[in-house]
Amino acid sequence: MDIQCVSVLPRVCEVLAASGSSLPDDTSLEKLLDWFTATTNTGVSLLESAPCLLDFISNVAFSSTSGPGILSFTLKLTGLIAASEDGFKALEECSVLKLIFDPHHWKEAGLWEDPCLRIGWIQGLRKMLQHSKALRLFVQADLIEPLLQLQTDSSLFVSSAANQLLAHVLLLYQSLSSAGCNGANKRDLEHSGVSEQTIISCSGIITNVSEYLKKSLVLKESSHPPQSQQILKLLTLLLVQLRPPLQEQLLLTVIDSLEELVTKRWSLPLMDVILAANSSLQDDCVSKQQIVRLLSIMLYMKKPADVIQVAAAFLRSRQHDPTHAAYAAGVLLLPLDIATGISLLKTNSTGVDLRILMTEQLKSKSCISMICVCLTNIPQITVMAPDCLPCPQRLIVAAVLTFLRLCRGDSSSSSTACVEVSRFVTGSSKVQKCAMEALSELSKSPEAEALLADVFKLLTEYLNSPDSDPTVLQKSYKALINWIGVCRDFSSITDQLREGLMQAVRKRACDIRWEARDSTVEFLGHLAEVCPIGEEREPLKTLLGSCSFTIPLLKEALQDPESYVRASSIATLAQTLTFSWQQGAALTQEQEEIVTQLQEILSQDSEGFARRAVVKFFTAWFSSCPSPTSCSLLMQSVPSVLSQGVADLDWEVKLHTLELAELLLDKTFPERLPLHPYAVISNQPHTCHAGENESDLLCSLNSLVDQGVVPALLCGLVDCDRPVALKACQLLIKLRDTVSSLLVNAADPRVSCMLPGQSWVQEMRGNKDAHTQGAPHVGSESRDEAAEETPCTDGDAVCVSVCEVLRTLDLDKKLSVLMQSSDHIYNSPLSLLQDILTASTAASNPNSDPGQEVIVDCY
């Protein structure tokens, strides 16, 4: 612990323990506790480093006038110190432990009703209960009773924390008792203070917990439903974390209460309890058969809405029970079977009564949520073993397609008995989205390719429909991409189907809703990625007529009034053109016009989304070209992109610009620098490349200046946004180390570049002075020579010598500073302690302005 903090801490403890003391911001106490915790984790004893903490805890424990925040902090701190056996012993000798964790003490003081105090009590105990002595204190002080009362506390935060603490107590008892049953460890246990009597005493905890759960689980008319749900969640938590025999002992006590709940009323938390017990209990366990019976009762209930929820929960839990799994899958498919008239299930596989009741349920508006549950869980069905599937996946796809037609108002193919369901699902975007997501997942079916034409037709109908919600359109595009992505044979796509898709895309590209236009543009990009145009495969050409269809639409989208759409169109253009870039194909006049338009967007667009996308476009272009230098338009555009991008007001635009600069840097020095992950090595020789001699290095450095890389890096170095300056500094260090032979040569080659602004004059002069003082061999120059090396200015522009900048600037020191967070000066324990003292002084000063805000650094 820092010596300055140690010297300030006693005063802080005195302030915090003062009668009625409070802080303007209680998060300061949380940060103080975080510091103590971090110190403890390094192996440092808090009491040895700061003995004042013991007095502080004692003062607060024996006083009832401190605020709830201070008391809560003290309870947590006490638990943190008592987590070690030495700290526990020291606190016990001061007679402070039993008092500070005694709820009656705080109740008598009228403080227990504050949830802040109860949270502190729970979290303090959780921190302390790390060893057997702490557990023994917990048992002897009979703290299990107040802990059980907090399981259904009115505060959700308190009850949740109490649940976790109870599970922690039982796990600690379980580890100690299992070690006690191991004869080889008995001597070690006794040496650490754990006796058989202690373990026997602790076993009373299990009895108390079991009886509490047994009584609490049975729902009485006066019971509060949220509290009952909380008890079920607690039982699930315990069953998941505990091991036999404690797990079985707990379950045997509550099994009758669970059965009563199952037969009278149920809820999803109850199903979670049953599933947790079913998956964690061993097959030879006494209560296993009882749990299996309860699971069967819940699965074979007759109320449609309930049994569907149970079946969904069963499949999500991935239980290894083929019989129940097949039945649960059948229950989830039953609504589709009835609504579409497609026979997905064998006769009476789910029972006649359930089918009749389900049919009636589908005639009411409540069928919407029930159908959504069924559709959402279809992915769980498709991954089942083939012998558990109620029907071939092809039939499930057909049923989903028929149901989606039903959602559009086409009830011609649905069963006569459930035509009424169309009244509720027609036009329902909620149901349509769930069905589209199910259809997307069904693309993974082994029989998907044979059904492509049917899926293609339906999705095109949705894309063409004027009633389709933008979110449904997005799901439709996603489903189409998934199905196209898994298919290899597009012969089933007729000219009529292709024309229908092209018509839909044209329509949606001009939709009045920007979300629909954006989804359409993104679809074209995803399609280009899934179906690149090549010699062997031309699915994109088959579906949309290749780039001759997509690029004109994207050019129009570049002028969209919504910035999201403009940004998406730029990204999609990059995805669409990537293949031609990789092949080194010559640019068309249309593509040259796009480049000009993109440069205008970079310089004129008011939204950062579009400008970021432009820089990424050029980065992708440069990355994809086998030989960027062979593309004159690209190399002509790069200096302008770099200069505009690095001067942008959006820090992300500037950062992406530096990523482009990094690519150029790696391309210029391929033999000397580790390659950028997206860099492409050209098979063609460079006009000027980095060699071992000085002239080659000079030529390469001049090339980087001409391309705008060096000016971009130097501008980025003095940028006000730290991520930008950090990236620029890292790249300049890479460049400096690469051309180091030029920097030590007395004959300065004088590679120069122009930089905007006057900040570089001060930057160079300040660094030159520091460099001269720290390096005498450089300071041997005459005053005239030094003056000659001062950057010369031309209006607002500054001309700097690149080699002089790289040699003079202390880039390593700047990197060290930039690597630190922006608040590193204030984000320290000492600053926090000083803030607490300052805030306390201001709050207690009678002459201070009551309207003046006391500011505390809360980092």
PDB file of N, CA and C in Angstrom, residues 133-217:
ATOM      1  N   LYS A 133     -13.922 -21.304  10.251  1.00  0.00           N
ATOM      2  CA  LYS A 133     -14.168 -20.484  11.439  1.00  0.00           C
ATOM      3  C   LYS A 133     -15.311 -19.503  11.200  1.00  0.00           C
ATOM      4  N   ALA A 134     -15.364 -18.974   9.988  1.00  0.00           N
ATOM      5  CA  ALA A 134     -16.446 -18.050   9.651  1.00  0.00           C
ATOM      6  C   ALA A 134     -17.782 -18.785   9.633  1.00  0.00           C
ATOM      7  N   LEU A 135     -17.789 -20.018   9.093  1.00  0.00           N
ATOM      8  CA  LEU A 135     -19.020 -20.791   9.068  1.00  0.00           C
ATOM      9  C   LEU A 135     -19.476 -21.143  10.487  1.00  0.00           C
ATOM     10  N   ARG A 136     -18.520 -21.438  11.361  1.00  0.00           N
ATOM     11  CA  ARG A 136     -18.858 -21.756  12.751  1.00  0.00           C
ATOM     12  C   ARG A 136     -19.502 -20.548  13.435  1.00  0.00           C
ATOM     13  N   LEU A 137     -18.965 -19.349  13.184  1.00  0.00           N
ATOM     14  CA  LEU A 137     -19.573 -18.137  13.734  1.00  0.00           C
ATOM     15  C   LEU A 137     -20.989 -17.953  13.198  1.00  0.00           C
ATOM     16  N   PHE A 138     -21.154 -18.210  11.896  1.00  0.00           N
ATOM     17  CA  PHE A 138     -22.467 -18.081  11.264  1.00  0.00           C
ATOM     18  C   PHE A 138     -23.494 -18.988  11.950  1.00  0.00           C
ATOM     19  N   VAL A 139     -23.075 -20.217  12.294  1.00  0.00           N
ATOM     20  CA  VAL A 139     -23.981 -21.167  12.932  1.00  0.00           C
ATOM     21  C   VAL A 139     -24.243 -20.783  14.383  1.00  0.00           C
ATOM     22  N   GLN A 140     -23.182 -20.453  15.112  1.00  0.00           N
ATOM     23  CA  GLN A 140     -23.326 -20.135  16.530  1.00  0.00           C
ATOM     24  C   GLN A 140     -24.172 -18.880  16.758  1.00  0.00           C
ATOM     25  N   ALA A 141     -24.062 -17.928  15.852  1.00  0.00           N
ATOM     26  CA  ALA A 141     -24.843 -16.691  15.983  1.00  0.00           C
ATOM     27  C   ALA A 141     -26.262 -16.848  15.436  1.00  0.00           C
ATOM     28  N   ASP A 142     -26.571 -18.053  14.944  1.00  0.00           N
ATOM     29  CA  ASP A 142     -27.913 -18.360  14.422  1.00  0.00           C
ATOM     30  C   ASP A 142     -28.327 -17.337  13.350  1.00  0.00           C
ATOM     31  N   LEU A 143     -27.401 -17.100  12.415  1.00  0.00           N
ATOM     32  CA  LEU A 143     -27.677 -16.123  11.359  1.00  0.00           C
ATOM     33  C   LEU A 143     -28.486 -16.709  10.212  1.00  0.00           C
ATOM     34  N   ILE A 144     -28.728 -18.036  10.254  1.00  0.00           N
ATOM     35  CA  ILE A 144     -29.492 -18.649   9.175  1.00  0.00           C
ATOM     36  C   ILE A 144     -30.940 -18.144   9.169  1.00  0.00           C
ATOM     37  N   GLU A 145     -31.492 -17.853  10.343  1.00  0.00           N
ATOM     38  CA  GLU A 145     -32.888 -17.409  10.429  1.00  0.00           C
ATOM     39  C   GLU A 145     -33.106 -16.066   9.730  1.00  0.00           C
ATOM     40  N   PRO A 146     -32.321 -15.027  10.072  1.00  0.00           N
ATOM     41  CA  PRO A 146     -32.519 -13.758   9.338  1.00  0.00           C
ATOM     42  C   PRO A 146     -32.195 -13.882   7.855  1.00  0.00           C
ATOM     43  N   LEU A 147     -31.255 -14.779   7.512  1.00  0.00           N
ATOM     44  CA  LEU A 147     -30.933 -14.955   6.095  1.00  0.00           C
ATOM     45  C   LEU A 147     -32.121 -15.565   5.350  1.00  0.00           C
ATOM     46  N   LEU A 148     -32.803 -16.519   5.970  1.00  0.00           N
ATOM     47  CA  LEU A 148     -33.975 -17.116   5.339  1.00  0.00           C
ATOM     48  C   LEU A 148     -35.090 -16.088   5.177  1.00  0.00           C
ATOM     49  N   GLN A 149     -35.232 -15.207   6.149  1.00  0.00           N
ATOM     50  CA  GLN A 149     -36.268 -14.179   6.055  1.00  0.00           C
ATOM     51  C   GLN A 149     -36.013 -13.229   4.885  1.00  0.00           C
ATOM     52  N   LEU A 150     -34.749 -13.051   4.554  1.00  0.00           N
ATOM     53  CA  LEU A 150     -34.397 -12.126   3.465  1.00  0.00           C
ATOM     54  C   LEU A 150     -34.558 -12.759   2.091  1.00  0.00           C
ATOM     55  N   GLN A 151     -34.857 -14.058   2.025  1.00  0.00           N
ATOM     56  CA  GLN A 151     -34.984 -14.722   0.723  1.00  0.00           C
ATOM     57  C   GLN A 151     -36.131 -14.146  -0.100  1.00  0.00           C
ATOM     58  N   THR A 152     -37.151 -13.634   0.589  1.00  0.00           N
ATOM     59  CA  THR A 152     -38.293 -13.021  -0.112  1.00  0.00           C
ATOM     60  C   THR A 152     -38.447 -11.560   0.292  1.00  0.00           C
ATOM     61  N   ASP A 153     -37.323 -10.889   0.433  1.00  0.00           N
ATOM     62  CA  ASP A 153     -37.325  -9.481   0.827  1.00  0.00           C
ATOM     63  C   ASP A 153     -38.079  -8.632  -0.197  1.00  0.00           C
ATOM     64  N   SER A 154     -38.653  -7.558   0.279  1.00  0.00           N
ATOM     65  CA  SER A 154     -39.398  -6.662  -0.620  1.00  0.00           C
ATOM     66  C   SER A 154     -38.507  -6.030  -1.673  1.00  0.00           C
ATOM     67  N   SER A 155     -37.219  -5.910  -1.362  1.00  0.00           N
ATOM     68  CA  SER A 155     -36.259  -5.381  -2.343  1.00  0.00           C
ATOM     69  C   SER A 155     -35.718  -6.534  -3.181  1.00  0.00           C
ATOM     70  N   LEU A 156     -35.868  -6.423  -4.486  1.00  0.00           N
ATOM     71  CA  LEU A 156     -35.391  -7.480  -5.373  1.00  0.00           C
ATOM     72  C   LEU A 156     -33.879  -7.656  -5.262  1.00  0.00           C
ATOM     73  N   PHE A 157     -33.153  -6.556  -5.092  1.00  0.00           N
ATOM     74  CA  PHE A 157     -31.698  -6.638  -4.963  1.00  0.00           C
ATOM     75  C   PHE A 157     -31.312  -7.401  -3.697  1.00  0.00           C
ATOM     76  N   VAL A 158     -32.032  -7.138  -2.619  1.00  0.00           N
ATOM     77  CA  VAL A 158     -31.734  -7.808  -1.360  1.00  0.00           C
ATOM     78  C   VAL A 158     -32.057  -9.292  -1.462  1.00  0.00           C
ATOM     79  N   SER A 159     -33.216  -9.626  -1.998  1.00  0.00           N
ATOM     80  CA  SER A 159     -33.608 -11.039  -2.086  1.00  0.00           C
ATOM     81  C   SER A 159     -32.681 -11.824  -2.999  1.00  0.00           C
ATOM     82  N   SER A 160     -32.280 -11.214  -4.110  1.00  0.00           N
ATOM     83  CA  SER A 160     -31.362 -11.893  -5.034  1.00  0.00           C
ATOM     84  C   SER A 160     -30.010 -12.141  -4.370  1.00  0.00           C
ATOM     85  N   ALA A 161     -29.496 -11.131  -3.657  1.00  0.00           N
ATOM     86  CA  ALA A 161     -28.218 -11.294  -2.953  1.00  0.00           C
ATOM     87  C   ALA A 161     -28.344 -12.335  -1.840  1.00  0.00           C
ATOM     88  N   ALA A 162     -29.505 -12.375  -1.170  1.00  0.00           N
ATOM     89  CA  ALA A 162     -29.722 -13.361  -0.115  1.00  0.00           C
ATOM     90  C   ALA A 162     -29.765 -14.774  -0.693  1.00  0.00           C
ATOM     91  N   ASN A 163     -30.358 -14.938  -1.870  1.00  0.00           N
ATOM     92  CA  ASN A 163     -30.354 -16.241  -2.548  1.00  0.00           C
ATOM     93  C   ASN A 163     -28.936 -16.721  -2.798  1.00  0.00           C
ATOM     94  N   GLN A 164     -28.117 -15.823  -3.319  1.00  0.00           N
ATOM     95  CA  GLN A 164     -26.732 -16.182  -3.621  1.00  0.00           C
ATOM     96  C   GLN A 164     -25.949 -16.521  -2.364  1.00  0.00           C
ATOM     97  N   LEU A 165     -26.200 -15.790  -1.291  1.00  0.00           N
ATOM     98  CA  LEU A 165     -25.489 -16.056  -0.037  1.00  0.00           C
ATOM     99  C   LEU A 165     -25.897 -17.415   0.536  1.00  0.00           C
ATOM    100  N   LEU A 166     -27.177 -17.735   0.490  1.00  0.00           N
ATOM    101  CA  LEU A 166     -27.621 -19.024   1.012  1.00  0.00           C
ATOM    102  C   LEU A 166     -26.977 -20.172   0.233  1.00  0.00           C
ATOM    103  N   ALA A 167     -26.922 -20.044  -1.083  1.00  0.00           N
ATOM    104  CA  ALA A 167     -26.255 -21.068  -1.890  1.00  0.00           C
ATOM    105  C   ALA A 167     -24.782 -21.169  -1.517  1.00  0.00           C
ATOM    106  N   HIS A 168     -24.153 -20.033  -1.273  1.00  0.00           N
ATOM    107  CA  HIS A 168     -22.736 -20.023  -0.885  1.00  0.00           C
ATOM    108  C   HIS A 168     -22.526 -20.725   0.459  1.00  0.00           C
ATOM    109  N   VAL A 169     -23.427 -20.492   1.419  1.00  0.00           N
ATOM    110  CA  VAL A 169     -23.330 -21.134   2.732  1.00  0.00           C
ATOM    111  C   VAL A 169     -23.418 -22.650   2.600  1.00  0.00           C
ATOM    112  N   LEU A 170     -24.380 -23.114   1.801  1.00  0.00           N
ATOM    113  CA  LEU A 170     -24.552 -24.553   1.633  1.00  0.00           C
ATOM    114  C   LEU A 170     -23.368 -25.185   0.902  1.00  0.00           C
ATOM    115  N   LEU A 171     -22.819 -24.483  -0.064  1.00  0.00           N
ATOM    116  CA  LEU A 171     -21.649 -24.998  -0.781  1.00  0.00           C
ATOM    117  C   LEU A 171     -20.437 -25.083   0.144  1.00  0.00           C
ATOM    118  N   LEU A 172     -20.270 -24.087   1.027  1.00  0.00           N
ATOM    119  CA  LEU A 172     -19.158 -24.123   1.981  1.00  0.00           C
ATOM    120  C   LEU A 172     -19.329 -25.289   2.949  1.00  0.00           C
ATOM    121  N   TYR A 173     -20.546 -25.484   3.437  1.00  0.00           N
ATOM    122  CA  TYR A 173     -20.813 -26.628   4.318  1.00  0.00           C
ATOM    123  C   TYR A 173     -20.546 -27.934   3.573  1.00  0.00           C
ATOM    124  N   GLN A 174     -20.968 -28.003   2.312  1.00  0.00           N
ATOM    125  CA  GLN A 174     -20.779 -29.213   1.517  1.00  0.00           C
ATOM    126  C   GLN A 174     -19.306 -29.551   1.358  1.00  0.00           C
ATOM    127  N   SER A 175     -18.485 -28.551   1.090  1.00  0.00           N
ATOM    128  CA  SER A 175     -17.047 -28.807   0.913  1.00  0.00           C
ATOM    129  C   SER A 175     -16.404 -29.256   2.222  1.00  0.00           C
ATOM    130  N   LEU A 176     -16.823 -28.655   3.354  1.00  0.00           N
ATOM    131  CA  LEU A 176     -16.243 -29.038   4.644  1.00  0.00           C
ATOM    132  C   LEU A 176     -16.694 -30.428   5.064  1.00  0.00           C
ATOM    133  N   SER A 177     -17.980 -30.739   4.850  1.00  0.00           N
ATOM    134  CA  SER A 177     -18.484 -32.036   5.271  1.00  0.00           C
ATOM    135  C   SER A 177     -17.912 -33.155   4.416  1.00  0.00           C
ATOM    136  N   SER A 178     -17.733 -32.906   3.101  1.00  0.00           N
ATOM    137  CA  SER A 178     -17.143 -33.933   2.241  1.00  0.00           C
ATOM    138  C   SER A 178     -15.691 -34.168   2.602  1.00  0.00           C
ATOM    139  N   ALA A 179     -14.980 -33.090   2.987  1.00  0.00           N
ATOM    140  CA  ALA A 179     -13.597 -33.266   3.438  1.00  0.00           C
ATOM    141  C   ALA A 179     -13.554 -33.988   4.767  1.00  0.00           C
ATOM    142  N   GLY A 180     -14.548 -33.746   5.649  1.00  0.00           N
ATOM    143  CA  GLY A 180     -14.605 -34.411   6.946  1.00  0.00           C
ATOM    144  C   GLY A 180     -14.864 -35.890   6.819  1.00  0.00           C
ATOM    145  N   CYS A 181     -15.546 -36.294   5.747  1.00  0.00           N
ATOM    146  CA  CYS A 181     -15.814 -37.716   5.537  1.00  0.00           C
ATOM    147  C   CYS A 181     -14.604 -38.445   4.979  1.00  0.00           C
ATOM    148  N   ASN A 182     -13.596 -37.695   4.579  1.00  0.00           N
ATOM    149  CA  ASN A 182     -12.372 -38.295   4.044  1.00  0.00           C
ATOM    150  C   ASN A 182     -11.388 -38.470   5.186  1.00  0.00           C
ATOM    151  N   GLY A 183     -11.108 -39.688   5.560  1.00  0.00           N
ATOM    152  CA  GLY A 183     -10.244 -39.953   6.717  1.00  0.00           C
ATOM    153  C   GLY A 183      -8.866 -39.354   6.589  1.00  0.00           C
ATOM    154  N   ALA A 184      -8.374 -39.239   5.379  1.00  0.00           N
ATOM    155  CA  ALA A 184      -7.019 -38.717   5.197  1.00  0.00           C
ATOM    156  C   ALA A 184      -6.945 -37.246   5.539  1.00  0.00           C
ATOM    157  N   ASN A 185      -8.092 -36.551   5.559  1.00  0.00           N
ATOM    158  CA  ASN A 185      -8.070 -35.115   5.792  1.00  0.00           C
ATOM    159  C   ASN A 185      -8.535 -34.719   7.190  1.00  0.00           C
ATOM    160  N   LYS A 186      -8.908 -35.689   8.029  1.00  0.00           N
ATOM    161  CA  LYS A 186      -9.446 -35.350   9.348  1.00  0.00           C
ATOM    162  C   LYS A 186      -8.449 -34.566  10.182  1.00  0.00           C
ATOM    163  N   ARG A 187      -7.177 -35.011  10.171  1.00  0.00           N
ATOM    164  CA  ARG A 187      -6.168 -34.313  10.976  1.00  0.00           C
ATOM    165  C   ARG A 187      -6.000 -32.879  10.508  1.00  0.00           C
ATOM    166  N   ASP A 188      -6.016 -32.698   9.173  1.00  0.00           N
ATOM    167  CA  ASP A 188      -5.897 -31.335   8.642  1.00  0.00           C
ATOM    168  C   ASP A 188      -7.091 -30.481   9.044  1.00  0.00           C
ATOM    169  N   LEU A 189      -8.273 -31.076   9.050  1.00  0.00           N
ATOM    170  CA  LEU A 189      -9.463 -30.334   9.444  1.00  0.00           C
ATOM    171  C   LEU A 189      -9.391 -29.899  10.898  1.00  0.00           C
ATOM    172  N   GLU A 190      -8.979 -30.836  11.777  1.00  0.00           N
ATOM    173  CA  GLU A 190      -8.892 -30.504  13.194  1.00  0.00           C
ATOM    174  C   GLU A 190      -7.832 -29.442  13.441  1.00  0.00           C
ATOM    175  N   HIS A 191      -6.742 -29.518  12.659  1.00  0.00           N
ATOM    176  CA  HIS A 191      -5.679 -28.516  12.808  1.00  0.00           C
ATOM    177  C   HIS A 191      -6.181 -27.125  12.414  1.00  0.00           C
ATOM    178  N   SER A 192      -7.107 -27.090  11.451  1.00  0.00           N
ATOM    179  CA  SER A 192      -7.637 -25.789  11.006  1.00  0.00           C
ATOM    180  C   SER A 192      -8.828 -25.342  11.837  1.00  0.00           C
ATOM    181  N   GLY A 193      -9.168 -26.104  12.878  1.00  0.00           N
ATOM    182  CA  GLY A 193     -10.237 -25.670  13.771  1.00  0.00           C
ATOM    183  C   GLY A 193     -11.594 -26.246  13.454  1.00  0.00           C
ATOM    184  N   VAL A 194     -11.667 -27.227  12.563  1.00  0.00           N
ATOM    185  CA  VAL A 194     -12.933 -27.835  12.207  1.00  0.00           C
ATOM    186  C   VAL A 194     -13.028 -29.182  12.906  1.00  0.00           C
ATOM    187  N   SER A 195     -13.991 -29.326  13.752  1.00  0.00           N
ATOM    188  CA  SER A 195     -14.201 -30.589  14.442  1.00  0.00           C
ATOM    189  C   SER A 195     -15.456 -31.250  13.905  1.00  0.00           C
ATOM    190  N   GLU A 196     -15.632 -32.531  14.264  1.00  0.00           N
ATOM    191  CA  GLU A 196     -16.843 -33.222  13.848  1.00  0.00           C
ATOM    192  C   GLU A 196     -18.074 -32.540  14.444  1.00  0.00           C
ATOM    193  N   GLN A 197     -17.902 -31.996  15.649  1.00  0.00           N
ATOM    194  CA  GLN A 197     -19.015 -31.300  16.291  1.00  0.00           C
ATOM    195  C   GLN A 197     -19.434 -30.082  15.479  1.00  0.00           C
ATOM    196  N   THR A 198     -18.422 -29.389  14.912  1.00  0.00           N
ATOM    197  CA  THR A 198     -18.727 -28.222  14.076  1.00  0.00           C
ATOM    198  C   THR A 198     -19.536 -28.625  12.858  1.00  0.00           C
ATOM    199  N   ILE A 199     -19.127 -29.728  12.231  1.00  0.00           N
ATOM    200  CA  ILE A 199     -19.829 -30.199  11.043  1.00  0.00           C
ATOM    201  C   ILE A 199     -21.253 -30.613  11.397  1.00  0.00           C
ATOM    202  N   ILE A 200     -21.407 -31.300  12.551  1.00  0.00           N
ATOM    203  CA  ILE A 200     -22.741 -31.711  12.986  1.00  0.00           C
ATOM    204  C   ILE A 200     -23.611 -30.484  13.256  1.00  0.00           C
ATOM    205  N   SER A 201     -23.014 -29.472  13.890  1.00  0.00           N
ATOM    206  CA  SER A 201     -23.767 -28.245  14.161  1.00  0.00           C
ATOM    207  C   SER A 201     -24.199 -27.559  12.874  1.00  0.00           C
ATOM    208  N   CYS A 202     -23.289 -27.585  11.903  1.00  0.00           N
ATOM    209  CA  CYS A 202     -23.603 -26.947  10.622  1.00  0.00           C
ATOM    210  C   CYS A 202     -24.704 -27.696   9.878  1.00  0.00           C
ATOM    211  N   SER A 203     -24.829 -28.995  10.141  1.00  0.00           N
ATOM    212  CA  SER A 203     -25.855 -29.769   9.438  1.00  0.00           C
ATOM    213  C   SER A 203     -27.256 -29.267   9.765  1.00  0.00           C
ATOM    214  N   GLY A 204     -27.382 -28.576  10.898  1.00  0.00           N
ATOM    215  CA  GLY A 204     -28.677 -27.987  11.229  1.00  0.00           C
ATOM    216  C   GLY A 204     -29.111 -26.957  10.214  1.00  0.00           C
ATOM    217  N   ILE A 205     -28.159 -26.370   9.518  1.00  0.00           N
ATOM    218  CA  ILE A 205     -28.491 -25.401   8.470  1.00  0.00           C
ATOM    219  C   ILE A 205     -29.349 -26.071   7.406  1.00  0.00           C
ATOM    220  N   ILE A 206     -28.963 -27.291   7.020  1.00  0.00           N
ATOM    221  CA  ILE A 206     -29.686 -27.997   5.966  1.00  0.00           C
ATOM    222  C   ILE A 206     -31.132 -28.253   6.393  1.00  0.00           C
ATOM    223  N   THR A 207     -31.300 -28.652   7.647  1.00  0.00           N
ATOM    224  CA  THR A 207     -32.653 -28.892   8.149  1.00  0.00           C
ATOM    225  C   THR A 207     -33.492 -27.629   8.094  1.00  0.00           C
ATOM    226  N   ASN A 208     -32.911 -26.533   8.551  1.00  0.00           N
ATOM    227  CA  ASN A 208     -33.638 -25.256   8.542  1.00  0.00           C
ATOM    228  C   ASN A 208     -34.011 -24.818   7.125  1.00  0.00           C
ATOM    229  N   VAL A 209     -33.036 -24.939   6.215  1.00  0.00           N
ATOM    230  CA  VAL A 209     -33.280 -24.527   4.833  1.00  0.00           C
ATOM    231  C   VAL A 209     -34.346 -25.400   4.192  1.00  0.00           C
ATOM    232  N   SER A 210     -34.255 -26.717   4.412  1.00  0.00           N
ATOM    233  CA  SER A 210     -35.217 -27.639   3.803  1.00  0.00           C
ATOM    234  C   SER A 210     -36.627 -27.374   4.304  1.00  0.00           C
ATOM    235  N   GLU A 211     -36.773 -27.197   5.610  1.00  0.00           N
ATOM    236  CA  GLU A 211     -38.092 -26.936   6.166  1.00  0.00           C
ATOM    237  C   GLU A 211     -38.647 -25.591   5.696  1.00  0.00           C
ATOM    238  N   TYR A 212     -37.780 -24.615   5.582  1.00  0.00           N
ATOM    239  CA  TYR A 212     -38.207 -23.297   5.107  1.00  0.00           C
ATOM    240  C   TYR A 212     -38.734 -23.395   3.675  1.00  0.00           C
ATOM    241  N   LEU A 213     -37.984 -24.099   2.814  1.00  0.00           N
ATOM    242  CA  LEU A 213     -38.413 -24.243   1.430  1.00  0.00           C
ATOM    243  C   LEU A 213     -39.709 -25.042   1.330  1.00  0.00           C
ATOM    244  N   LYS A 214     -39.821 -26.075   2.147  1.00  0.00           N
ATOM    245  CA  LYS A 214     -41.014 -26.915   2.113  1.00  0.00           C
ATOM    246  C   LYS A 214     -42.262 -26.100   2.426  1.00  0.00           C
ATOM    247  N   LYS A 215     -42.173 -25.250   3.444  1.00  0.00           N
ATOM    248  CA  LYS A 215     -43.326 -24.436   3.826  1.00  0.00           C
ATOM    249  C   LYS A 215     -43.579 -23.315   2.825  1.00  0.00           C
ATOM    250  N   SER A 216     -42.501 -22.732   2.316  1.00  0.00           N
ATOM    251  CA  SER A 216     -42.644 -21.569   1.436  1.00  0.00           C
ATOM    252  C   SER A 216     -43.143 -21.940   0.054  1.00  0.00           C
ATOM    253  N   LEU A 217     -42.876 -23.177  -0.377  1.00  0.00           N
ATOM    254  CA  LEU A 217     -43.244 -23.561  -1.733  1.00  0.00           C
ATOM    255  C   LEU A 217     -44.744 -23.724  -1.919  1.00  0.00           C
TER     256      LEU A 217
END
